[in-house]
mmCIF file of C-alpha atoms and ligand atoms in Angstrom:
data_model
loop_
_atom_site.group_PDB
_atom_site.id
_atom_site.type_symbol
_atom_site.label_atom_id
_atom_site.label_comp_id
_atom_site.label_asym_id
_atom_site.label_seq_id
_atom_site.Cartn_x
_atom_site.Cartn_y
_atom_site.Cartn_z
ATOM 1 C CA MET A 1 46.257 116.098 98.216
ATOM 2 C CA VAL A 2 47.285 114.946 101.663
ATOM 3 C CA SER A 3 49.051 111.857 100.337
ATOM 4 C CA CYS A 4 50.669 113.911 97.624
ATOM 5 C CA LYS A 5 51.938 116.383 100.190
ATOM 6 C CA GLY A 6 53.201 113.462 102.254
ATOM 7 C CA ALA A 7 55.073 112.041 99.294
ATOM 8 C CA LEU A 8 56.526 115.394 98.471
ATOM 9 C CA LEU A 9 57.628 115.821 102.043
ATOM 10 C CA ALA A 10 59.219 112.387 102.067
ATOM 11 C CA TRP A 11 61.032 113.149 98.862
ATOM 12 C CA LEU A 12 62.205 116.466 100.217
ATOM 13 C CA CYS A 13 63.345 114.841 103.421
ATOM 14 C CA ALA A 14 65.251 112.191 101.530
ATOM 15 C CA ALA A 15 66.902 114.823 99.359
ATOM 16 C CA VAL A 16 67.762 116.948 102.348
ATOM 17 C CA SER A 17 69.137 114.016 104.320
ATOM 18 C CA ILE A 18 71.276 112.841 101.386
ATOM 19 C CA TYR A 19 72.595 116.366 101.110
ATOM 20 C CA LEU A 20 73.172 116.603 104.869
ATOM 21 C CA GLY A 21 74.802 113.191 104.874
ATOM 22 C CA TYR A 22 77.111 114.349 102.149
ATOM 23 C CA ILE A 23 77.969 117.479 104.074
ATOM 24 C CA CYS A 24 78.412 115.520 107.297
ATOM 25 C CA ASN A 25 80.652 112.881 105.744
ATOM 26 C CA THR A 26 82.761 115.418 103.945
ATOM 27 C CA HIS A 27 82.942 117.443 107.073
ATOM 28 C CA LEU A 28 83.880 114.403 109.170
ATOM 29 C CA TYR A 29 86.495 113.450 106.653
ATOM 30 C CA PHE A 30 88.130 116.820 106.931
ATOM 31 C CA ARG A 31 87.698 116.724 110.657
ATOM 32 C CA SER A 32 89.885 113.650 111.143
ATOM 33 C CA PRO A 33 92.166 114.891 113.909
ATOM 34 C CA PHE A 34 95.104 113.488 111.959
ATOM 35 C CA SER A 35 94.850 116.232 109.357
ATOM 36 C CA GLY A 36 96.747 118.184 112.026
ATOM 37 C CA VAL A 37 99.679 115.752 112.185
ATOM 38 C CA ALA A 38 102.993 117.323 111.137
ATOM 39 C CA SER A 39 104.728 116.308 107.916
ATOM 40 C CA ILE A 40 108.419 117.153 107.832
ATOM 41 C CA PRO A 41 110.668 117.287 104.754
ATOM 42 C CA TYR A 42 113.662 114.971 105.076
ATOM 43 C CA THR A 43 116.264 117.595 104.190
ATOM 44 C CA LEU A 44 115.315 119.912 107.072
ATOM 45 C CA LEU A 45 115.235 116.965 109.456
ATOM 46 C CA SER A 46 118.612 115.546 108.478
ATOM 47 C CA ALA A 47 120.221 119.021 108.453
ATOM 48 C CA SER A 48 119.117 119.444 112.100
ATOM 49 C CA ASN A 49 117.336 122.629 111.062
ATOM 50 C CA VAL A 50 115.787 123.875 114.320
ATOM 51 C CA SER A 51 112.777 125.363 112.504
ATOM 52 C CA ILE A 52 111.185 121.884 112.551
ATOM 53 C CA ASP A 53 111.594 121.313 116.300
ATOM 54 C CA PRO A 54 108.324 122.978 117.402
ATOM 55 C CA LEU A 55 106.371 121.094 114.704
ATOM 56 C CA ILE A 56 107.760 117.713 115.712
ATOM 57 C CA LEU A 57 107.292 118.420 119.404
ATOM 58 C CA ALA A 58 103.700 119.610 118.993
ATOM 59 C CA SER A 59 102.780 116.538 116.926
ATOM 60 C CA MET A 60 104.492 114.178 119.374
ATOM 61 C CA LYS A 61 102.689 115.779 122.309
ATOM 62 C CA GLN A 62 99.250 115.792 120.727
ATOM 63 C CA PHE A 63 99.218 112.711 118.468
ATOM 64 C CA GLY A 64 102.358 110.705 119.196
ATOM 65 C CA PHE A 65 103.406 110.524 115.544
ATOM 66 C CA PHE A 66 104.247 112.535 112.450
ATOM 67 C CA TYR A 67 105.269 112.035 108.816
ATOM 68 C CA VAL A 68 108.553 112.491 106.992
ATOM 69 C CA HIS A 69 108.365 113.170 103.257
ATOM 70 C CA HIS A 70 110.535 114.039 100.228
ATOM 71 C CA ILE A 71 113.261 111.557 100.942
ATOM 72 C CA PRO A 72 116.149 111.692 98.466
ATOM 73 C CA ASN A 73 117.329 108.355 97.011
ATOM 74 C CA TYR A 74 114.342 106.578 98.454
ATOM 75 C CA ASN A 75 111.778 104.841 96.273
ATOM 76 C CA SER A 76 109.049 103.090 98.246
ATOM 77 C CA SER A 77 107.782 101.203 95.152
ATOM 78 C CA GLN A 78 111.239 99.809 94.610
ATOM 79 C CA GLU A 79 111.428 98.570 98.205
ATOM 80 C CA LEU A 80 107.981 97.057 97.903
ATOM 81 C CA ASP A 81 109.005 95.392 94.666
ATOM 82 C CA TYR A 82 112.077 93.692 96.200
ATOM 83 C CA LEU A 83 110.166 92.798 99.348
ATOM 84 C CA GLN A 84 107.548 91.019 97.227
ATOM 85 C CA ARG A 85 110.175 89.273 95.123
ATOM 86 C CA PHE A 86 111.796 87.934 98.265
ATOM 87 C CA PHE A 87 108.587 86.622 99.801
ATOM 88 C CA LYS A 88 107.659 85.020 96.461
ATOM 89 C CA LEU A 89 110.762 82.802 96.550
ATOM 90 C CA PRO A 90 110.006 79.104 97.129
ATOM 91 C CA ASP A 91 109.682 78.214 100.808
ATOM 92 C CA THR A 92 112.594 75.787 100.570
ATOM 93 C CA GLN A 93 114.847 78.633 99.467
ATOM 94 C CA LYS A 94 113.604 81.093 102.087
ATOM 95 C CA MET A 95 114.154 78.461 104.770
ATOM 96 C CA ARG A 96 117.871 78.563 103.963
ATOM 97 C CA TYR A 97 117.927 82.043 105.532
ATOM 98 C CA ALA A 98 115.647 81.145 108.424
ATOM 99 C CA VAL A 99 116.509 81.754 112.046
ATOM 100 C CA ARG A 100 117.762 78.745 113.984
ATOM 101 C CA LYS A 101 114.390 78.119 115.586
ATOM 102 C CA HIS A 102 113.105 77.145 112.125
ATOM 103 C CA ASN A 103 116.338 75.869 110.607
ATOM 104 C CA PRO A 104 118.608 74.129 113.139
ATOM 105 C CA ALA A 105 121.479 74.120 110.605
ATOM 106 C CA ASN A 106 121.738 77.907 110.903
ATOM 107 C CA THR A 107 123.410 80.047 113.573
ATOM 108 C CA ASN A 108 121.375 83.264 113.141
ATOM 109 C CA VAL A 109 118.689 83.672 115.785
ATOM 110 C CA TYR A 110 117.228 87.131 115.112
ATOM 111 C CA ARG A 111 118.336 88.430 111.715
ATOM 112 C CA GLY A 112 117.147 86.600 108.645
ATOM 113 C CA TYR A 113 113.912 84.865 107.737
ATOM 114 C CA GLY A 114 110.989 83.941 109.955
ATOM 115 C CA PRO A 115 108.207 81.870 108.311
ATOM 116 C CA VAL A 116 104.527 82.279 109.157
ATOM 117 C CA VAL A 117 103.772 80.589 112.422
ATOM 118 C CA GLU A 118 100.210 80.067 113.454
ATOM 119 C CA THR A 119 100.123 81.152 117.060
ATOM 120 C CA SER A 120 97.132 82.290 118.994
ATOM 121 C CA GLY A 121 95.759 85.767 118.535
ATOM 122 C CA THR A 122 96.973 87.915 115.705
ATOM 123 C CA GLN A 123 100.627 86.986 115.212
ATOM 124 C CA TYR A 124 100.395 85.903 111.600
ATOM 125 C CA LYS A 125 103.200 87.205 109.465
ATOM 126 C CA GLU A 126 106.291 86.342 107.495
ATOM 127 C CA ILE A 127 109.381 88.317 108.437
ATOM 128 C CA PHE A 128 112.806 89.121 107.099
ATOM 129 C CA ASN A 129 114.966 91.021 109.613
ATOM 130 C CA ILE A 130 117.928 93.156 108.598
ATOM 131 C CA GLY A 131 120.379 94.733 111.040
ATOM 132 C CA PRO A 132 123.382 97.065 110.832
ATOM 133 C CA HIS A 133 126.118 94.396 111.043
ATOM 134 C CA GLU A 134 127.949 92.464 108.339
ATOM 135 C CA VAL A 135 130.626 90.842 110.505
ATOM 136 C CA GLN A 136 129.747 88.145 113.001
ATOM 137 C CA PRO A 137 130.883 88.962 116.566
ATOM 138 C CA GLU A 138 132.708 86.365 118.611
ATOM 139 C CA GLN A 139 130.446 83.848 120.274
ATOM 140 C CA SER A 140 130.023 84.415 124.001
ATOM 141 C CA THR A 141 131.631 81.735 126.145
ATOM 142 C CA SER A 142 129.955 82.933 129.311
ATOM 143 C CA GLY A 143 126.709 81.276 130.356
ATOM 144 C CA ASP A 144 125.199 84.674 131.077
ATOM 145 C CA PRO A 145 122.035 85.213 128.987
ATOM 146 C CA LEU A 146 122.780 88.942 128.868
ATOM 147 C CA GLU A 147 126.067 88.209 127.122
ATOM 148 C CA ARG A 148 124.292 85.861 124.715
ATOM 149 C CA LEU A 149 121.885 88.675 123.906
ATOM 150 C CA ARG A 150 124.778 91.089 123.399
ATOM 151 C CA VAL A 151 126.081 88.773 120.665
ATOM 152 C CA ILE A 152 122.593 88.538 119.147
ATOM 153 C CA SER A 153 122.355 92.332 119.102
ATOM 154 C CA ARG A 154 125.421 92.393 116.814
ATOM 155 C CA GLU A 155 124.495 89.371 114.766
ATOM 156 C CA ARG A 156 125.464 89.685 111.129
ATOM 157 C CA ASN A 157 122.971 89.917 108.319
ATOM 158 C CA VAL A 158 121.860 86.890 106.356
ATOM 159 C CA TRP A 159 121.386 88.049 102.767
ATOM 160 C CA PRO A 160 119.526 85.923 100.219
ATOM 161 C CA GLN A 161 121.785 84.306 97.594
ATOM 162 C CA ASP A 162 121.146 82.869 94.122
ATOM 163 C CA THR A 163 117.885 84.713 93.645
ATOM 164 C CA GLY A 164 118.816 86.549 90.490
ATOM 165 C CA PHE A 165 118.266 89.854 92.323
ATOM 166 C CA GLU A 166 120.507 89.449 95.374
ATOM 167 C CA GLU A 167 122.751 92.419 94.645
ATOM 168 C CA GLU A 168 119.925 94.884 94.097
ATOM 169 C CA PHE A 169 118.085 93.514 97.138
ATOM 170 C CA GLN A 170 121.083 94.118 99.367
ATOM 171 C CA GLU A 171 121.729 97.551 97.954
ATOM 172 C CA VAL A 172 118.110 98.685 98.275
ATOM 173 C CA PHE A 173 117.698 97.535 101.865
ATOM 174 C CA ARG A 174 121.114 98.625 103.088
ATOM 175 C CA ARG A 175 120.289 102.065 101.775
ATOM 176 C CA GLY A 176 116.801 101.819 103.280
ATOM 177 C CA PHE A 177 118.372 100.961 106.624
ATOM 178 C CA GLN A 178 120.707 103.968 106.480
ATOM 179 C CA ILE A 179 117.936 106.392 105.508
ATOM 180 C CA ARG A 180 115.732 105.289 108.401
ATOM 181 C CA SER A 181 118.623 105.272 110.813
ATOM 182 C CA ASN A 182 119.363 108.847 109.776
ATOM 183 C CA ILE A 183 115.745 109.871 110.245
ATOM 184 C CA ALA A 184 115.519 108.236 113.669
ATOM 185 C CA ARG A 185 118.758 109.835 114.853
ATOM 186 C CA SER A 186 117.603 113.240 113.621
ATOM 187 C CA VAL A 187 114.240 112.818 115.352
ATOM 188 C CA ILE A 188 115.880 111.981 118.675
ATOM 189 C CA LYS A 189 118.173 114.993 118.268
ATOM 190 C CA SER A 190 115.198 117.251 117.540
ATOM 191 C CA ILE A 191 113.260 115.961 120.551
ATOM 192 C CA GLY A 192 116.361 116.305 122.734
ATOM 193 C CA ARG A 193 116.772 119.935 121.640
ATOM 194 C CA SER A 194 113.090 120.689 122.224
ATOM 195 C CA LEU A 195 113.116 119.219 125.713
ATOM 196 C CA GLY A 196 116.342 120.980 126.672
ATOM 197 C CA HIS A 197 118.350 117.745 126.786
ATOM 198 C CA PRO A 198 120.371 117.442 123.583
ATOM 199 C CA GLU A 199 122.453 114.710 125.268
ATOM 200 C CA LEU A 200 119.482 112.327 124.771
ATOM 201 C CA ILE A 201 121.097 111.163 121.514
ATOM 202 C CA GLU A 202 124.110 109.831 123.468
ATOM 203 C CA ARG A 203 121.976 106.909 124.601
ATOM 204 C CA PHE A 204 121.632 105.868 120.940
ATOM 205 C CA LYS A 205 125.305 106.110 120.022
ATOM 206 C CA GLU A 206 125.696 102.423 119.130
ATOM 207 C CA SER A 207 122.047 101.536 118.485
ATOM 208 C CA GLU A 208 123.419 98.103 117.527
ATOM 209 C CA PHE A 209 120.105 96.342 118.158
ATOM 210 C CA SER A 210 118.223 98.329 115.498
ATOM 211 C CA THR A 211 116.264 96.328 112.955
ATOM 212 C CA LEU A 212 114.573 96.774 109.604
ATOM 213 C CA GLY A 213 111.751 94.244 109.368
ATOM 214 C CA LEU A 214 110.266 93.284 106.009
ATOM 215 C CA ARG A 215 106.809 91.949 106.756
ATOM 216 C CA LYS A 216 104.149 90.130 104.855
ATOM 217 C CA TYR A 217 100.736 89.700 106.448
ATOM 218 C CA PRO A 218 98.947 86.963 104.476
ATOM 219 C CA MET A 219 95.181 87.083 104.298
ATOM 220 C CA ARG A 220 93.594 85.031 107.020
ATOM 221 C CA THR A 221 90.902 82.640 106.024
ATOM 222 C CA SER A 222 89.503 82.262 109.514
ATOM 223 C CA VAL A 223 88.873 84.596 112.382
ATOM 224 C CA ASN A 224 89.482 83.573 115.978
ATOM 225 C CA GLU A 225 88.053 85.193 119.080
ATOM 226 C CA LYS A 226 91.412 86.712 120.011
ATOM 227 C CA MET A 227 91.318 88.904 116.902
ATOM 228 C CA TYR A 228 88.459 91.078 118.125
ATOM 229 C CA SER A 229 89.330 94.420 119.631
ATOM 230 C CA VAL A 230 88.470 94.655 123.314
ATOM 231 C CA HIS A 231 87.974 98.351 122.635
ATOM 232 C CA ASP A 232 85.236 98.265 119.986
ATOM 233 C CA ASP A 233 84.867 94.716 118.553
ATOM 234 C CA VAL A 234 86.609 95.538 115.251
ATOM 235 C CA VAL A 235 88.449 92.516 113.732
ATOM 236 C CA LEU A 236 92.180 93.162 113.889
ATOM 237 C CA SER A 237 95.298 91.768 112.309
ATOM 238 C CA GLU A 238 97.540 93.503 114.841
ATOM 239 C CA LEU A 239 96.197 93.997 118.354
ATOM 240 C CA GLU A 240 96.187 97.356 120.097
ATOM 241 C CA HIS A 241 99.609 98.144 121.469
ATOM 242 C CA GLU A 242 102.239 100.780 121.977
ATOM 243 C CA ASP A 243 105.722 100.370 120.569
ATOM 244 C CA SER A 244 108.740 100.494 122.834
ATOM 245 C CA THR A 245 111.497 102.599 121.303
ATOM 246 C CA VAL A 246 111.554 104.572 118.028
ATOM 247 C CA THR A 247 109.628 103.292 114.993
ATOM 248 C CA ILE A 248 109.991 104.508 111.414
ATOM 249 C CA LEU A 249 107.179 102.829 109.519
ATOM 250 C CA ALA A 250 106.444 102.361 105.815
ATOM 251 C CA THR A 251 102.869 101.216 105.139
ATOM 252 C CA PHE A 252 103.066 102.012 101.402
ATOM 253 C CA ASN A 253 99.501 102.565 100.154
ATOM 254 C CA ASN A 254 97.913 100.129 102.586
ATOM 255 C CA PRO A 255 94.981 101.177 104.706
ATOM 256 C CA GLY A 256 94.356 99.413 108.008
ATOM 257 C CA LEU A 257 96.571 101.231 110.483
ATOM 258 C CA GLN A 258 94.594 103.069 113.154
ATOM 259 C CA ALA A 259 95.717 105.182 116.071
ATOM 260 C CA LEU A 260 93.958 106.188 119.248
ATOM 261 C CA TYR A 261 93.069 109.835 119.668
ATOM 262 C CA ASP A 262 90.753 111.157 122.331
ATOM 263 C CA GLY A 263 89.371 107.689 123.086
ATOM 264 C CA VAL A 264 88.592 106.798 119.440
ATOM 265 C CA TYR A 265 90.557 104.831 116.847
ATOM 266 C CA TRP A 266 91.020 106.845 113.643
ATOM 267 C CA ASP A 267 92.495 105.713 110.326
ATOM 268 C CA VAL A 268 96.102 106.758 109.937
ATOM 269 C CA PRO A 269 96.734 107.907 106.363
ATOM 270 C CA PRO A 270 99.283 105.543 104.705
ATOM 271 C CA SER A 271 102.919 106.630 104.503
ATOM 272 C CA ARG A 272 103.012 106.344 100.664
ATOM 273 C CA ASP A 273 106.455 107.645 99.621
ATOM 274 C CA GLY A 274 107.418 108.738 103.098
ATOM 275 C CA PHE A 275 107.434 107.352 106.626
ATOM 276 C CA ILE A 276 105.356 107.474 109.774
ATOM 277 C CA VAL A 277 107.461 108.190 112.862
ATOM 278 C CA ASN A 278 106.400 107.339 116.402
ATOM 279 C CA ILE A 279 107.991 106.566 119.729
ATOM 280 C CA GLY A 280 107.251 103.852 122.262
ATOM 281 C CA THR A 281 106.724 103.625 125.998
ATOM 282 C CA LEU A 282 110.406 103.322 126.918
ATOM 283 C CA ILE A 283 111.238 106.601 125.172
ATOM 284 C CA GLU A 284 108.131 108.281 126.615
ATOM 285 C CA ASP A 285 109.363 107.218 130.042
ATOM 286 C CA ILE A 286 112.911 108.480 129.414
ATOM 287 C CA ALA A 287 111.486 111.766 128.056
ATOM 288 C CA ASP A 288 109.580 112.340 131.340
ATOM 289 C CA ASN A 289 106.268 111.659 129.555
ATOM 290 C CA GLN A 290 106.474 114.944 127.710
ATOM 291 C CA ILE A 291 105.797 113.190 124.399
ATOM 292 C CA ILE A 292 103.434 110.269 123.941
ATOM 293 C CA ALA A 293 103.732 106.688 122.770
ATOM 294 C CA VAL A 294 100.652 106.401 120.574
ATOM 295 C CA ARG A 295 98.421 103.373 121.011
ATOM 296 C CA HIS A 296 97.708 101.819 117.612
ATOM 297 C CA ARG A 297 96.422 98.708 115.837
ATOM 298 C CA VAL A 298 95.881 97.243 112.383
ATOM 299 C CA LYS A 299 92.363 96.483 111.185
ATOM 300 C CA GLN A 300 91.889 93.244 109.312
ATOM 301 C CA ILE A 301 91.751 94.111 105.626
ATOM 302 C CA ASN A 302 90.688 91.670 102.956
ATOM 303 C CA HIS A 303 93.909 91.515 101.046
ATOM 304 C CA LEU A 304 97.544 90.746 101.465
ATOM 305 C CA ARG A 305 99.335 93.517 103.317
ATOM 306 C CA TYR A 306 103.007 94.470 103.441
ATOM 307 C CA SER A 307 104.776 96.860 105.751
ATOM 308 C CA ILE A 308 108.328 97.697 106.753
ATOM 309 C CA PRO A 309 108.849 98.882 110.299
ATOM 310 C CA PHE A 310 112.282 100.022 111.412
ATOM 311 C CA PHE A 311 113.026 99.896 115.117
ATOM 312 C CA PHE A 312 115.709 102.295 116.276
ATOM 313 C CA ASN A 313 116.896 101.200 119.679
ATOM 314 C CA PRO A 314 119.076 102.677 122.408
ATOM 315 C CA SER A 315 122.583 101.211 122.684
ATOM 316 C CA PHE A 316 122.834 97.870 124.445
ATOM 317 C CA ASP A 317 124.635 99.474 127.395
ATOM 318 C CA ALA A 318 122.587 102.685 127.423
ATOM 319 C CA ASP A 319 121.207 103.668 130.803
ATOM 320 C CA ILE A 320 117.422 103.448 130.766
ATOM 321 C CA SER A 321 116.932 103.685 134.514
ATOM 322 C CA THR A 322 116.907 107.476 134.626
ATOM 323 C CA SER A 323 114.936 109.991 132.583
ATOM 324 C CA ILE A 324 116.417 113.051 130.891
ATOM 325 C CA SER A 325 115.710 115.080 134.044
ATOM 326 C CA GLY A 326 117.346 112.472 136.300
ATOM 327 C CA ARG A 327 114.143 110.948 137.695
ATOM 328 C CA GLN A 328 113.998 107.164 138.064
ATOM 329 C CA THR A 329 112.070 105.737 135.119
ATOM 330 C CA THR A 330 109.364 103.064 135.375
ATOM 331 C CA ALA A 331 111.708 100.727 133.487
ATOM 332 C CA GLY A 332 114.364 101.664 136.047
ATOM 333 C CA THR A 333 112.579 99.748 138.798
ATOM 334 C CA ASN A 334 113.694 96.536 137.054
ATOM 335 C CA TYR A 335 116.474 97.401 134.641
ATOM 336 C CA LYS A 336 119.640 99.441 134.474
ATOM 337 C CA ILE A 337 120.652 99.097 130.820
ATOM 338 C CA PHE A 338 118.707 98.627 127.595
ATOM 339 C CA GLY A 339 120.118 95.123 127.036
ATOM 340 C CA GLU A 340 118.577 93.902 130.308
ATOM 341 C CA TRP A 341 115.226 95.321 129.331
ATOM 342 C CA MET A 342 115.449 93.717 125.869
ATOM 343 C CA ARG A 343 116.218 90.298 127.392
ATOM 344 C CA ASP A 344 112.678 90.231 128.806
ATOM 345 C CA TYR A 345 110.940 92.155 126.021
ATOM 346 C CA LEU A 346 112.221 90.479 122.860
ATOM 347 C CA PRO A 347 110.974 86.924 123.522
ATOM 348 C CA VAL A 348 107.506 88.350 124.225
ATOM 349 C CA VAL A 349 107.198 90.332 120.996
ATOM 350 C CA GLU A 350 108.997 87.840 118.741
ATOM 351 C CA PRO A 351 107.760 84.413 119.854
ATOM 352 C CA GLY A 352 107.917 83.216 116.244
ATOM 353 C CA LEU A 353 111.629 83.982 115.905
ATOM 354 C CA LEU A 354 113.386 83.330 119.182
ATOM 355 C CA GLU A 355 113.978 79.823 120.455
ATOM 356 C CA ASP A 356 112.185 79.072 123.689
ATOM 357 C CA GLY A 357 114.283 79.825 126.729
ATOM 358 C CA ILE A 358 117.286 81.067 124.751
ATOM 359 C CA LEU A 359 117.565 84.089 127.025
ATOM 360 C CA ARG A 360 117.033 82.273 130.302
ATOM 361 C CA SER A 361 119.988 81.217 132.411
HETATM 362 C C1 NAG B 1 116.013 126.160 108.093
HETATM 363 O O1 NAG B 1 114.883 126.014 107.263
HETATM 364 C C2 NAG B 1 114.230 127.244 106.982
HETATM 365 C C3 NAG B 1 112.920 126.905 106.268
HETATM 366 O O2 NAG B 1 113.158 126.122 105.112
HETATM 367 C C4 NAG B 1 115.171 128.133 106.178
HETATM 368 O O3 NAG B 1 114.533 129.364 105.887
HETATM 369 C C5 NAG B 1 116.434 128.384 106.987
HETATM 370 O O4 NAG B 1 117.371 129.115 106.219
HETATM 371 C C6 NAG B 1 117.049 127.041 107.428
HETATM 372 N N1 NAG B 1 118.139 127.314 108.374
HETATM 373 C C7 NAG B 1 119.363 126.842 108.214
HETATM 374 C C8 NAG B 1 120.341 127.186 109.288
HETATM 375 O O5 NAG B 1 119.689 126.157 107.255
HETATM 376 C C1 NAG B 2 110.681 103.490 91.648
HETATM 377 O O1 NAG B 2 110.661 102.092 91.578
HETATM 378 C C2 NAG B 2 109.713 101.563 90.675
HETATM 379 C C3 NAG B 2 109.648 100.063 90.858
HETATM 380 O O2 NAG B 2 110.914 99.486 90.893
HETATM 381 C C4 NAG B 2 110.076 102.018 89.257
HETATM 382 O O3 NAG B 2 109.149 101.511 88.329
HETATM 383 C C5 NAG B 2 110.104 103.530 89.211
HETATM 384 O O4 NAG B 2 110.560 103.962 87.944
HETATM 385 C C6 NAG B 2 111.005 104.109 90.279
HETATM 386 N N1 NAG B 2 110.824 105.545 90.348
HETATM 387 C C7 NAG B 2 111.849 106.380 90.305
HETATM 388 C C8 NAG B 2 111.501 107.827 90.414
HETATM 389 O O5 NAG B 2 113.003 106.019 90.205
#
């Protein structure tokens, strides 16, 4: 009888713990803090409807990001389709659009194609950068690296030719650029209104250095020690970092993105047919730290991953040395205008694209 009772007890325990586990997991799932992140319909955002301002502000204060959904004339599957078609082109063809670092016959240094370069750590991606310019600015004759960077900021796009889909590709991504640019502008306006400084948008008037980056993250066959998170030993394909300006991100249906909340990294639900919007440290600084630049990372996942970030940047000549309230910013200890800041920042974040020393005097 005793053993029978014991067995019964064990069975009961197992049943109860399975049930509790179920409850706990379900409960945990619903308790992801990110179920509280705002999701804003595009039409209200682009119409500058003030009813969304408190939602955006609250999400940016608590989480550092929010979603935009229901975007007219935007089809994420179509973008993904053309992105994949481009990256599937033969390497020899893609290299025709490569930045000068990888194709010395070319003049483009930032827009265009960047092949996978095996550097240390987690930089392991193929890139195609698209900007807002179709006309090449005059080359700078001055030896000043800042003037060289000013030309780079306005560098014209390098569109793929002879692919059989070049017209649709251009149309899809030009439209994609405009949609994101619109979203980013509307977000900055909303934040400016909420913080009592609607003139914040003036610093983005030109935003000539903005970039849409098509990205392919191939699967890695080996793991190196630099890919482990210092936070919790998870294997990463993008190390923990904060962005710098304004990011409008499409992750499609890909898992992997995680964001820090209350000392723990949580999965960020994919953007699917919409976008994830976050700001970076420079904007946090300019906004007097009233909204946060979320720290995030990408977990290594065992398949090919694509994403399209869009970086919406202040104008080249925008003052970044003072915050909206007139305080000196952290960036302001070293830089007056955005271009100066970018001269130091860009080579660090894009070592695979920029030629060594191109921005040194
Ligand atoms: C703003 O959006 C709300 C909610 O959809 C709507 O009721 C209101 O009429 C809109 N305001 C303006 C000025 O369009
Ligand atoms: C979106 O694009 C995909 C892939 O190109 C296509 O199959 C689908 O019909 C499109 N959806 C809409 C609503 O246009």
